[in-house]
Amino acid sequence: MTMLIYRYREFQSKVINVNISQWGEKKLIREIAALVDSELCEEGLVGIGDDAAVTVLTPGKRLVTTTDMLVEGIHFLRGSIPPFDLGYKALAVNLSDLAAMGARARYIYVSLALNKETEVGFVLDFYRGLKSLADRFEVQVVGGDTVGSPGPLVISITAQGEADKVLLRSGANPGDVLCVTGTLGASAAGLQLLLDPLTDCPAAIRQEALQGHYRPVPRLPEGHFLASTGAVTAAIDLSDGILKDLGEICERSGCGAALREKLLPLSFAAQTVAALTGKDPLDLALSGGEDYELLLAVKRECFPWLAGEFAARFGTPLYEIGEICDGKEIIMIKADGEREKLAYGGFTHF
Amino acid sequence: MTMLIYRYREFQSKVINVNISQWGEKKLIREIAALVDSELCEEGLVGIGDDAAVTVLTPGKRLVTTTDMLVEGIHFLRGSIPPFDLGYKALAVNLSDLAAMGARARYIYVSLALNKETEVGFVLDFYRGLKSLADRFEVQVVGGDTVGSPGPLVISITAQGEADKVLLRSGANPGDVLCVTGTLGASAAGLQLLLDPLTDCPAAIRQEALQGHYRPVPRLPEGHFLASTGAVTAAIDLSDGILKDLGEICERSGCGAALREKLLPLSFAAQTVAALTGKDPLDLALSGGEDYELLLAVKRECFPWLAGEFAARFGTPLYEIGEICDGKEIIMIKADGEREKLAYGGFTHF
């Protein structure tokens, strides 16, 4: 990462104040391709540069495809996220959907609608950030589209993965254990820090929160392992906030859920930022969204084994947070035993 | 088609003046899914509604993927294309790329960035137009994303096909016959008619031109057949204008080309509209773009057989328009035998 950032700065000094209309479409695409193109080793495969990409899946695997669109001013503010992080995060959001299906990620396609005044340094840094994450999971950038636009920056990424067994949102049953693959609320705490710098926030907390917000790590190997076990009955990634995402599982599985307040793994960053701002840390964890952990329903009899195996493989626990119930409601069992009905929350696009 | 339009009108009367923010994201997606969702017959396949779609390819086939982004104000004007046609054309542009690769189209993913004031009738009619073309080629809509945007409408479509043999832009050799799968310039003539209604233009010409502009038919079965023959050395679809698209073949194949003016199959609509506007019909054919015919380089010894077989299968000729040459230039051999060097032309995005 350090290396990449260093090379970017060196490069940027040469292209500063050059916008994409000065380079033109052809040169921009050539430079992007030089940045992201990876060797397609097999004979007859085709990456960026023709009418379409030609790739292969492992024989016998199913194709798992997801697509996400991000719009400047709605999903991100250009001034408050560095382009490198924007590229990283745009891909992370997408790969997280493959993780939630239990798929192995293979190929990605990146389309951008760009104002012609956009600086080329911005675009190339976006691709550098994206590529840094793609390389981490051995995903290849093999296509896309770059077009002009009079409006906000729009990013559309399609990711293709492959799988034998997949995890679905439907399939949860009353009695299943609800669990998450990591702590909650760091991303929402990071967003708080962007809105209000909170000068008395310790540096390590700031780093944890901004890391959570800018550089979430999609749970790809974890999802792939979880799908292989047959113990998981439903799964979703936490993008819109646990209440809304759990609501999806409940709706699609035809059931309700109970969360136990004292089991919810609040990230230390969320607790600290909540204390500094006088907010309830639970709100950051429940409705903040963008944690990109996996939320799972697991057969109760399998949970002890699965949690042990998961911790052994990935060095991090599966946090039990409640259970799937009959009915259609989501209930919070508070620390004092009181039961509170929760409203579905989270992000709505319009 | 008539049926679809009728049903739309009946439906629209109920939802007129309802915008997407009144319906909300969830209801809009449910209605879209009800419109476009097709049965995924095989066990274990997943369409719209989970984190990702799960599909299968025919065993042994390669995956061919293309993606296109269209922006209001750049690629289309909302006031000058009915939403049904916009949906049709957005998909046609995309499928045409698969046709140019010789692939069979299978699955599509449709993402839209929508202003929250957008009427639901507009969005649903967009999907109806898209679905009418998808059904024609047995392509399934299995995913996508709908997001809010403060800016122009942005459409991003990804199409997946499958193929044994593919057609590439590279591979043309000097001596190869250059040919196209249909007449040229109708789409550009249609655009002229949108810019200037030309009241003295005959109705049949207007229809041909607008049909060419709004409802191009991607050459999918033709591309698939052409790839299977082994006679085609390079192929591209005519999206940006023949000069720019032929320039792509020449650049990627490392060769030049000569076009013969008197062989260029000008559509009757292009000839008529050019005469009415005092334009050169050749300009409409060469730089107008959006004809979505295939431009092919074919081994000379195979051309007579291929042209005969093509005409027999598809009821339309392969029009020879020139040949691939040594060098790097594109030359026009005029009717009087004079040779003119052509500048690469066509559409540039920024």
XYZ file of C-alpha atoms in Angstrom:
700
model
C 0.000 0.000 0.000
C 2.771 2.415 0.995
C 4.485 1.601 -2.262
C 1.354 2.302 -4.277
C 0.730 5.622 -2.597
C 4.316 6.642 -3.103
C 4.181 5.816 -6.783
C 0.957 7.735 -7.130
C 2.440 10.898 -5.648
C 5.438 10.681 -7.911
C 3.156 10.204 -10.896
C 0.642 12.824 -9.870
C 3.267 15.527 -9.869
C 3.514 15.018 -13.626
C -0.216 15.059 -14.393
C -1.416 17.666 -11.935
C -4.069 19.984 -13.355
C -4.576 17.781 -16.394
C -8.231 16.886 -16.874
C -9.676 13.949 -18.758
C -10.872 16.014 -21.726
C -7.263 17.123 -22.287
C -6.145 13.492 -22.369
C -9.144 12.256 -24.333
C -11.021 8.990 -23.987
C -8.471 6.811 -25.738
C -5.455 7.861 -23.714
C -7.432 7.670 -20.464
C -8.564 4.113 -21.197
C -5.030 3.116 -22.198
C -3.639 4.452 -18.925
C -6.382 2.775 -16.877
C -5.778 -0.514 -18.660
C -2.032 -0.232 -17.992
C -2.812 0.277 -14.309
C -5.359 -2.451 -13.723
C -4.861 -4.997 -16.465
C -3.727 -8.284 -15.158
C -2.427 -11.183 -17.169
C -5.189 -13.533 -18.232
C -3.039 -16.614 -18.254
C -5.179 -18.988 -20.225
C -5.207 -19.171 -23.991
C -8.065 -17.333 -25.662
C -9.115 -15.136 -22.749
C -9.696 -11.436 -23.384
C -9.530 -8.494 -20.948
C -9.968 -4.745 -21.507
C -9.956 -3.529 -25.115
C -12.435 -5.535 -27.195
C -16.241 -5.427 -27.392
C -16.488 -7.714 -24.375
C -14.294 -9.673 -21.980
C -13.861 -13.425 -22.393
C -13.222 -15.400 -19.216
C -13.671 -18.900 -17.796
C -15.135 -20.319 -14.639
C -13.905 -23.421 -12.865
C -15.778 -26.346 -14.495
C -18.939 -27.276 -12.617
C -19.196 -24.029 -10.646
C -22.168 -21.713 -10.780
C -21.766 -18.068 -11.770
C -22.528 -15.540 -9.007
C -22.929 -11.928 -10.163
C -23.606 -8.701 -8.301
C -23.726 -5.074 -9.363
C -23.727 -1.815 -7.392
C -24.088 1.785 -8.397
C -22.654 4.631 -6.299
C -23.531 8.281 -6.900
C -21.564 11.330 -5.736
C -23.625 13.375 -3.303
C -25.729 10.338 -2.319
C -23.323 7.526 -1.477
C -20.164 9.612 -1.036
C -18.947 13.207 -1.018
C -15.987 13.736 -3.290
C -14.355 16.183 -0.879
C -14.515 13.830 2.083
C -13.057 10.612 0.664
C -9.664 10.427 -1.060
C -9.976 8.926 -4.566
C -7.761 5.967 -3.616
C -10.162 5.090 -0.784
C -13.178 5.704 -2.995
C -11.886 3.125 -5.491
C -11.097 0.690 -2.693
C -14.488 1.106 -1.049
C -16.545 1.003 -4.255
C -15.071 -2.431 -4.915
C -15.300 -3.552 -1.276
C -19.055 -2.888 -1.236
C -19.412 -5.018 -4.320
C -17.193 -7.898 -3.220
C -19.011 -7.933 0.107
C -22.140 -9.041 -1.779
C -20.216 -11.995 -3.201
C -18.951 -12.755 0.311
C -22.545 -12.792 1.557
C -23.343 -15.409 -1.108
C -20.341 -17.525 -0.144
C -18.806 -17.116 -3.582
C -15.174 -16.882 -4.617
C -14.630 -13.541 -6.432
C -13.103 -13.767 -9.930
C -13.703 -10.856 -12.317
C -14.795 -7.233 -12.117
C -16.088 -4.603 -14.539
C -15.855 -0.923 -13.633
C -17.906 1.836 -15.280
C -17.543 5.537 -14.515
C -19.598 8.550 -15.598
C -17.137 11.442 -15.352
C -17.412 15.178 -15.719
C -14.932 16.211 -18.397
C -13.220 18.566 -15.938
C -12.273 15.595 -13.713
C -8.525 15.476 -13.133
C -6.800 12.419 -14.530
C -4.957 12.062 -11.210
C -8.311 11.549 -9.522
C -9.366 8.815 -11.952
C -6.052 6.969 -11.850
C -5.903 7.125 -8.070
C -9.442 5.722 -7.947
C -8.269 2.734 -9.999
C -5.141 2.333 -7.856
C -7.277 2.030 -4.731
C -9.606 -0.408 -6.430
C -6.688 -2.466 -7.725
C -5.102 -2.668 -4.271
C -8.196 -4.510 -3.018
C -8.608 -6.561 -6.199
C -5.031 -7.811 -5.847
C -5.607 -8.772 -2.237
C -8.341 -11.196 -3.266
C -6.857 -12.138 -6.667
C -9.742 -10.562 -8.541
C -9.100 -9.404 -12.101
C -10.346 -6.152 -13.636
C -11.325 -7.241 -17.149
C -13.744 -4.622 -18.455
C -15.849 -1.538 -17.969
C -16.870 1.712 -19.583
C -15.833 5.342 -19.122
C -18.273 7.974 -20.313
C -18.685 11.729 -20.027
C -21.441 13.208 -17.873
C -22.651 16.708 -17.028
C -23.726 15.430 -13.613
C -22.226 13.872 -10.500
C -19.624 11.117 -10.617
C -21.392 7.747 -10.964
C -19.599 4.470 -10.319
C -21.084 1.161 -11.437
C -19.207 -2.030 -10.598
C -20.186 -5.561 -11.527
C -18.397 -8.469 -9.866
C -18.491 -12.104 -10.937
C -17.667 -14.964 -8.660
C -18.141 -18.704 -8.639
C -19.579 -21.112 -6.118
C -20.793 -24.651 -5.499
C -23.029 -23.927 -2.547
C -24.404 -20.438 -1.979
C -25.764 -18.611 1.042
C -29.176 -16.972 0.615
C -31.188 -14.449 2.608
C -34.043 -16.903 2.833
C -33.778 -20.141 4.787
C -33.552 -18.995 8.409
C -35.687 -20.980 10.896
C -36.936 -20.198 14.410
C -34.301 -21.291 16.895
C -31.343 -20.530 14.616
C -28.531 -18.581 16.244
C -27.989 -15.068 14.861
C -24.346 -14.053 14.660
C -21.992 -11.560 13.014
C -18.429 -11.955 11.779
C -17.011 -8.866 13.515
C -17.638 -5.801 15.656
C -20.196 -3.191 14.662
C -20.374 0.573 14.399
C -16.803 1.528 13.410
C -17.893 2.723 9.985
C -20.693 4.854 11.442
C -18.193 6.256 13.969
C -15.886 7.129 11.055
C -18.719 8.963 9.333
C -19.359 10.916 12.569
C -15.703 11.936 12.616
C -15.957 13.178 9.045
C -18.999 15.265 9.929
C -17.444 16.569 13.173
C -13.645 16.202 13.628
C -13.925 15.844 17.478
C -10.432 17.119 18.274
C -10.391 15.253 21.598
C -10.814 11.857 19.899
C -7.678 9.717 20.427
C -5.644 9.105 17.264
C -5.959 5.318 17.443
C -9.761 5.560 17.656
C -9.829 7.982 14.747
C -7.744 5.547 12.740
C -9.935 2.551 13.611
C -13.091 4.479 12.756
C -11.826 5.904 9.461
C -10.342 2.550 8.501
C -13.754 0.987 9.125
C -15.434 3.663 7.052
C -12.970 3.895 4.146
C -11.430 0.456 3.976
C -13.887 -2.233 5.034
C -12.559 -5.693 4.263
C -15.084 -7.894 2.448
C -15.426 -11.242 4.235
C -14.714 -13.312 1.144
C -12.782 -16.310 2.520
C -15.080 -16.329 5.546
C -18.220 -16.397 3.359
C -16.778 -19.120 1.177
C -15.970 -21.273 4.204
C -19.360 -20.632 5.827
C -21.197 -21.696 2.655
C -19.206 -24.926 2.519
C -20.271 -26.039 6.003
C -24.004 -26.368 5.389
C -24.553 -24.942 8.895
C -25.641 -21.463 7.776
C -29.328 -21.131 6.891
C -29.332 -17.443 5.855
C -26.770 -14.708 5.268
C -26.532 -11.045 4.273
C -23.774 -8.451 4.421
C -24.275 -5.463 6.694
C -24.492 -2.575 4.272
C -27.625 -0.674 5.258
C -27.552 -1.195 9.034
C -28.278 -4.375 10.985
C -31.965 -3.546 11.510
C -32.695 -3.170 7.820
C -30.463 -6.073 6.814
C -31.876 -8.381 9.485
C -35.308 -7.250 8.319
C -34.389 -8.624 4.871
C -33.496 -12.023 6.310
C -36.696 -12.079 8.387
C -38.895 -11.033 5.472
C -37.380 -13.507 3.034
C -37.307 -16.337 5.568
C -40.796 -15.609 6.930
C -39.743 -15.225 10.538
C -38.863 -12.735 13.273
C -35.753 -12.227 15.386
C -34.614 -11.295 18.878
C -31.373 -9.384 19.449
C -29.702 -9.397 22.881
C -28.381 -5.952 23.685
C -25.558 -7.146 25.897
C -24.281 -9.529 23.203
C -23.981 -6.915 20.441
C -20.240 -6.502 19.745
C -19.858 -2.721 19.662
C -16.542 -1.658 18.190
C -14.338 0.296 20.546
C -14.390 3.177 18.049
C -18.195 3.279 18.113
C -18.233 3.304 21.925
C -15.645 6.084 22.134
C -17.157 8.305 19.443
C -20.630 7.799 20.910
C -19.342 8.869 24.339
C -17.683 11.969 22.840
C -20.805 13.001 20.936
C -23.422 12.024 23.517
C -24.989 9.529 21.103
C -26.186 6.018 21.944
C -23.500 3.597 20.669
C -26.276 1.091 19.924
C -27.646 3.458 17.283
C -24.290 3.473 15.505
C -24.229 -0.328 15.574
C -27.865 -0.922 14.620
C -28.592 1.750 12.028
C -25.190 3.122 11.011
C -24.588 0.584 8.307
C -21.543 0.002 6.117
C -19.793 -2.392 8.477
C -19.698 -5.047 5.741
C -19.565 -7.846 8.271
C -21.729 -10.874 7.508
C -24.949 -11.398 9.454
C -25.771 -15.100 9.663
C -28.475 -17.446 10.867
C -26.889 -20.736 11.953
C -28.493 -24.061 12.937
C -28.330 -24.060 16.730
C -26.839 -27.531 17.017
C -24.035 -26.549 14.618
C -23.149 -23.221 16.208
C -20.607 -24.342 18.834
C -18.644 -26.309 16.271
C -18.920 -23.571 13.637
C -17.818 -20.809 16.024
C -14.791 -22.861 17.082
C -13.817 -23.735 13.545
C -14.335 -20.126 12.396
C -12.149 -18.727 15.168
C -9.452 -21.283 14.438
C -9.425 -20.513 10.719
C -9.796 -16.757 10.745
C -8.485 -15.738 14.157
C -11.666 -13.854 14.980
C -14.837 -15.001 16.744
C -18.334 -15.466 15.388
C -20.276 -13.170 17.706
C -23.647 -14.582 18.732
C -26.088 -11.668 18.940
C -29.530 -13.271 19.276
C -31.799 -15.750 17.591
C -34.397 -16.267 14.907
C -37.974 -16.450 16.264
C -41.515 -17.150 15.138
C -43.552 -14.142 14.055
C -42.606 -11.103 12.047
C -41.090 -8.768 14.583
C -37.570 -7.827 15.526
C -37.243 -7.573 19.296
C -34.379 -6.208 21.397
C -33.905 -7.979 24.717
C -32.324 -5.229 26.785
C -29.688 -5.705 29.483
C -32.387 -5.584 32.183
C -34.448 -8.265 30.416
C -37.045 -5.841 29.081
C -38.222 -6.629 25.532
C -38.462 -3.742 23.103
C -39.926 -3.955 19.606
C -37.540 -2.402 17.079
C -38.520 -0.472 13.977
C -36.676 -1.476 10.826
C -34.119 1.270 10.155
C -31.129 1.932 7.939
C -30.510 3.596 4.631
C -33.185 4.092 1.975
C -32.138 5.221 -1.492
C -35.114 7.480 -2.288
C -45.453 -5.334 -28.760
C -48.956 -3.956 -29.289
C -50.090 -5.979 -26.336
C -47.335 -4.630 -24.143
C -48.021 -1.033 -25.072
C -51.718 -1.500 -24.450
C -51.119 -2.966 -21.040
C -48.764 -0.139 -20.216
C -51.334 2.533 -21.028
C -53.958 0.810 -18.948
C -51.518 0.578 -16.065
C -50.144 4.073 -16.467
C -53.544 5.616 -15.949
C -53.391 4.315 -12.391
C -49.897 5.521 -11.564
C -49.811 8.819 -13.421
C -48.108 11.604 -11.461
C -46.720 9.131 -8.937
C -42.974 9.511 -8.518
C -40.494 6.961 -7.230
C -40.003 8.648 -3.855
C -43.749 8.257 -3.207
C -43.499 4.534 -3.929
C -40.171 4.079 -2.158
C -37.274 1.831 -3.100
C -38.816 -1.424 -1.940
C -42.082 -1.117 -3.821
C -40.307 0.094 -6.958
C -37.954 -2.897 -6.950
C -40.857 -5.274 -6.324
C -42.760 -3.860 -9.285
C -39.690 -3.994 -11.528
C -39.018 -7.577 -10.498
C -42.644 -8.514 -11.228
C -42.245 -6.999 -14.705
C -38.918 -8.461 -15.760
C -38.389 -11.525 -13.636
C -38.337 -14.671 -15.630
C -38.432 -18.178 -14.320
C -34.980 -19.546 -13.643
C -35.891 -23.124 -14.368
C -32.972 -24.951 -12.862
C -32.733 -25.887 -9.233
C -30.634 -23.560 -7.091
C -30.551 -20.570 -9.425
C -31.290 -17.118 -8.013
C -32.586 -13.991 -9.779
C -33.480 -10.549 -8.424
C -33.769 -10.187 -4.633
C -30.668 -11.574 -2.936
C -27.151 -10.161 -2.575
C -26.218 -11.536 -6.002
C -27.668 -13.597 -8.833
C -26.726 -17.259 -9.241
C -26.749 -18.616 -12.782
C -25.154 -21.339 -14.876
C -23.413 -21.455 -18.216
C -23.525 -24.341 -20.649
C -20.674 -26.690 -19.598
C -17.459 -26.034 -21.493
C -18.430 -22.567 -22.722
C -16.476 -19.424 -21.993
C -18.123 -16.454 -20.275
C -18.402 -13.312 -22.424
C -19.266 -10.118 -20.524
C -19.847 -6.552 -21.634
C -20.988 -3.422 -19.837
C -22.216 -0.045 -21.091
C -23.129 3.163 -19.338
C -25.559 5.675 -20.859
C -26.008 9.195 -19.489
C -28.969 11.513 -20.058
C -27.851 14.619 -21.935
C -24.851 12.799 -23.439
C -26.152 9.550 -24.944
C -29.849 10.429 -25.058
C -32.250 13.276 -24.378
C -35.108 12.236 -22.158
C -37.605 14.392 -24.055
C -36.754 12.920 -27.435
C -36.924 9.182 -26.775
C -39.967 7.446 -25.259
C -38.994 5.455 -22.127
C -40.044 2.172 -23.773
C -37.612 2.813 -26.628
C -34.920 3.987 -24.222
C -35.118 0.664 -22.383
C -35.094 -1.249 -25.647
C -32.127 0.672 -27.032
C -30.058 0.635 -23.833
C -30.183 -3.159 -23.965
C -29.707 -3.328 -27.751
C -26.435 -1.382 -27.500
C -25.233 -3.846 -24.914
C -26.327 -7.035 -26.683
C -24.732 -5.724 -29.866
C -21.342 -6.009 -28.134
C -22.038 -9.678 -27.430
C -23.083 -10.081 -31.075
C -19.751 -8.585 -32.158
C -17.976 -11.243 -30.068
C -20.062 -14.035 -31.581
C -21.529 -14.923 -28.186
C -24.965 -16.205 -27.275
C -26.587 -13.750 -24.835
C -27.805 -15.221 -21.521
C -28.186 -12.868 -18.547
C -28.457 -9.140 -17.943
C -28.091 -6.779 -14.969
C -29.656 -3.325 -15.106
C -28.658 -0.426 -12.844
C -30.336 2.985 -12.838
C -29.450 6.242 -11.075
C -32.780 8.046 -10.818
C -33.832 11.471 -9.668
C -36.406 10.983 -6.918
C -38.944 13.023 -8.901
C -38.867 10.442 -11.732
C -42.363 9.127 -12.452
C -42.822 5.428 -11.791
C -44.536 5.133 -15.179
C -41.295 6.218 -16.814
C -39.241 3.605 -14.964
C -41.682 0.758 -15.576
C -42.025 1.640 -19.251
C -38.220 1.647 -19.520
C -38.180 -1.917 -18.195
C -41.027 -2.951 -20.487
C -39.055 -1.818 -23.530
C -35.954 -3.573 -22.275
C -37.901 -6.743 -21.552
C -39.438 -6.772 -25.041
C -35.933 -7.086 -26.520
C -34.698 -9.472 -23.827
C -37.604 -11.812 -24.585
C -36.864 -11.729 -28.297
C -33.411 -13.190 -27.670
C -34.344 -15.277 -24.612
C -32.137 -13.221 -22.338
C -33.006 -13.124 -18.627
C -32.949 -10.040 -16.405
C -31.504 -11.423 -13.165
C -30.114 -8.449 -11.270
C -29.271 -4.792 -11.008
C -29.407 -1.808 -8.720
C -31.682 1.227 -8.448
C -30.296 4.254 -6.645
C -31.272 7.873 -6.120
C -29.302 10.646 -7.807
C -29.441 14.447 -7.845
C -28.103 14.381 -11.416
C -29.080 13.083 -14.849
C -30.521 9.617 -15.411
C -27.667 7.114 -15.714
C -28.196 3.607 -17.086
C -25.587 0.894 -16.627
C -26.250 -2.504 -18.173
C -24.045 -5.570 -17.973
C -24.735 -8.516 -20.271
C -23.318 -12.011 -19.973
C -23.162 -14.429 -22.841
C -21.390 -17.663 -23.602
C -19.292 -18.827 -26.523
C -16.933 -21.491 -27.821
C -15.212 -19.409 -30.461
C -15.178 -15.629 -30.230
C -14.676 -12.848 -32.749
C -12.046 -10.237 -31.833
C -11.134 -6.808 -33.182
C -7.593 -7.982 -33.773
C -6.747 -10.609 -36.389
C -7.506 -8.887 -39.703
C -4.907 -9.415 -42.451
C -4.152 -7.513 -45.657
C -6.300 -8.917 -48.445
C -9.258 -9.759 -46.176
C -12.654 -8.635 -47.459
C -14.340 -5.920 -45.400
C -18.092 -6.330 -45.151
C -21.117 -5.223 -43.129
C -24.265 -7.116 -42.129
C -26.761 -4.434 -43.228
C -27.328 -0.990 -44.648
C -25.846 2.088 -43.032
C -26.999 5.537 -41.971
C -30.632 4.922 -40.966
C -29.938 5.681 -37.317
C -28.131 8.921 -38.179
C -31.059 9.842 -40.454
C -33.409 9.200 -37.549
C -31.362 11.516 -35.352
C -31.567 14.195 -38.072
C -35.349 13.856 -38.055
C -35.415 14.321 -34.293
C -33.347 17.490 -34.594
C -35.380 18.811 -37.557
C -38.802 17.224 -38.231
C -38.555 17.796 -42.062
C -42.292 17.886 -42.710
C -41.804 16.877 -46.365
C -40.150 13.573 -45.395
C -42.329 10.625 -46.503
C -43.898 8.680 -43.625
C -42.261 5.373 -44.577
C -38.816 6.991 -44.577
C -39.499 8.595 -41.236
C -40.509 5.226 -39.861
C -37.427 3.457 -41.243
C -35.129 6.152 -39.874
C -36.708 6.315 -36.416
C -36.866 2.531 -36.222
C -33.137 2.451 -37.021
C -32.461 5.042 -34.372
C -34.734 3.777 -31.591
C -34.936 0.043 -32.196
C -31.729 -1.301 -33.689
C -31.711 -5.101 -33.712
C -28.496 -6.579 -32.307
C -27.045 -9.138 -34.742
C -26.862 -11.912 -32.178
C -27.645 -15.044 -34.236
C -25.607 -13.609 -37.103
C -22.581 -13.015 -34.852
C -22.877 -16.469 -33.349
C -22.980 -18.076 -36.784
C -20.101 -15.952 -38.105
C -17.891 -16.928 -35.155
C -18.595 -20.603 -35.775
C -17.345 -20.524 -39.369
C -13.706 -19.624 -38.674
C -13.844 -17.397 -41.787
C -14.006 -14.080 -39.930
C -10.659 -12.647 -38.838
C -11.930 -9.511 -37.051
C -15.271 -8.045 -36.022
C -16.757 -4.999 -34.283
C -20.254 -3.587 -33.999
C -20.939 -0.203 -35.575
C -21.667 1.991 -32.576
C -19.453 5.041 -33.003
C -19.465 5.337 -36.816
C -17.737 3.119 -39.350
C -14.612 5.276 -39.532
C -13.915 5.105 -35.833
C -14.933 1.454 -35.559
C -12.895 0.418 -38.601
C -10.042 2.428 -37.075
C -10.281 0.119 -34.037
C -9.962 -2.998 -36.190
C -7.034 -1.477 -38.088
C -5.243 -0.347 -34.938
C -5.685 -3.652 -33.134
C -4.859 -5.730 -36.199
C -1.890 -3.537 -37.242
C -3.150 -2.811 -40.729
C -4.947 -0.278 -42.919
C -8.122 -0.472 -44.999
C -9.633 0.718 -48.246
C -13.364 1.418 -48.550
C -15.043 1.537 -51.964
C -17.527 4.383 -52.082
C -19.816 2.767 -54.614
C -20.068 -0.427 -52.534
C -21.181 1.272 -49.310
C -24.800 0.182 -48.688
C -26.502 3.466 -47.836
C -29.921 2.939 -46.310
C -32.758 4.440 -48.310
C -33.647 6.544 -45.267
C -30.135 8.004 -45.137
C -30.243 8.843 -48.848
C -33.657 10.507 -48.592
C -32.943 12.494 -45.431
C -29.567 13.580 -46.814
C -31.266 14.832 -49.991
C -33.868 16.740 -47.956
C -31.245 18.381 -45.736
C -28.548 18.975 -48.353
C -26.117 16.718 -46.457
C -23.790 14.137 -47.979
C -25.391 10.724 -47.342
C -21.879 9.262 -47.034
C -21.339 11.343 -43.902
C -24.411 9.794 -42.307
C -23.127 6.325 -43.166
C -19.481 6.877 -42.199
C -19.661 9.007 -39.076
C -23.282 8.844 -37.944
C -22.847 5.746 -35.839
C -25.417 3.676 -33.964
C -26.291 1.374 -36.856
C -25.309 -1.645 -34.728
C -24.545 -3.712 -37.794
C -21.412 -5.858 -37.600
C -18.294 -4.785 -39.483
C -16.217 -7.823 -40.428
C -12.903 -8.752 -41.977
C -13.251 -12.081 -43.797
C -10.605 -14.339 -45.382
C -10.910 -13.584 -49.101
C -11.093 -17.233 -50.156
C -13.968 -17.832 -47.746
C -16.022 -14.777 -48.629
C -18.105 -16.160 -51.534
C -19.138 -19.188 -49.517
C -19.756 -17.151 -46.371
C -21.855 -14.523 -48.157
C -23.993 -17.232 -49.748
C -24.473 -19.111 -46.510
C -25.217 -15.887 -44.600
C -27.867 -14.810 -47.116
C -29.458 -18.239 -47.042
C -29.625 -18.327 -43.243
C -30.601 -14.764 -42.462
C -32.319 -13.585 -45.643
C -30.042 -10.574 -45.924
C -26.733 -10.128 -47.759
C -23.249 -9.597 -46.393
C -22.329 -6.330 -48.094
C -18.708 -6.200 -49.262
C -17.468 -2.638 -48.750
C -13.692 -2.803 -49.274
C -10.633 -4.621 -48.059
C -7.926 -4.728 -45.437
C -4.572 -3.339 -46.648
C -0.978 -2.968 -45.540
C -0.096 0.258 -43.763
C -1.974 2.286 -41.203
C -4.325 4.409 -43.267
C -7.987 4.202 -44.120
C -8.510 5.129 -47.774
C -11.748 5.795 -49.654
C -11.687 4.707 -53.290
C -14.202 7.084 -54.809
C -16.617 6.286 -57.625
C -14.231 7.916 -60.144
C -11.298 5.843 -58.898
C -9.677 8.677 -56.963
C -8.179 7.641 -53.616
C -8.880 9.843 -50.620
C -7.323 9.446 -47.185
C -10.004 9.484 -44.500
C -9.662 10.917 -41.024
C -10.906 8.698 -38.224
C -14.238 10.160 -37.153
C -17.212 9.257 -34.993
C -18.269 9.839 -31.422
C -15.860 10.704 -28.630
C -17.107 10.620 -25.049
C -15.106 13.538 -23.660
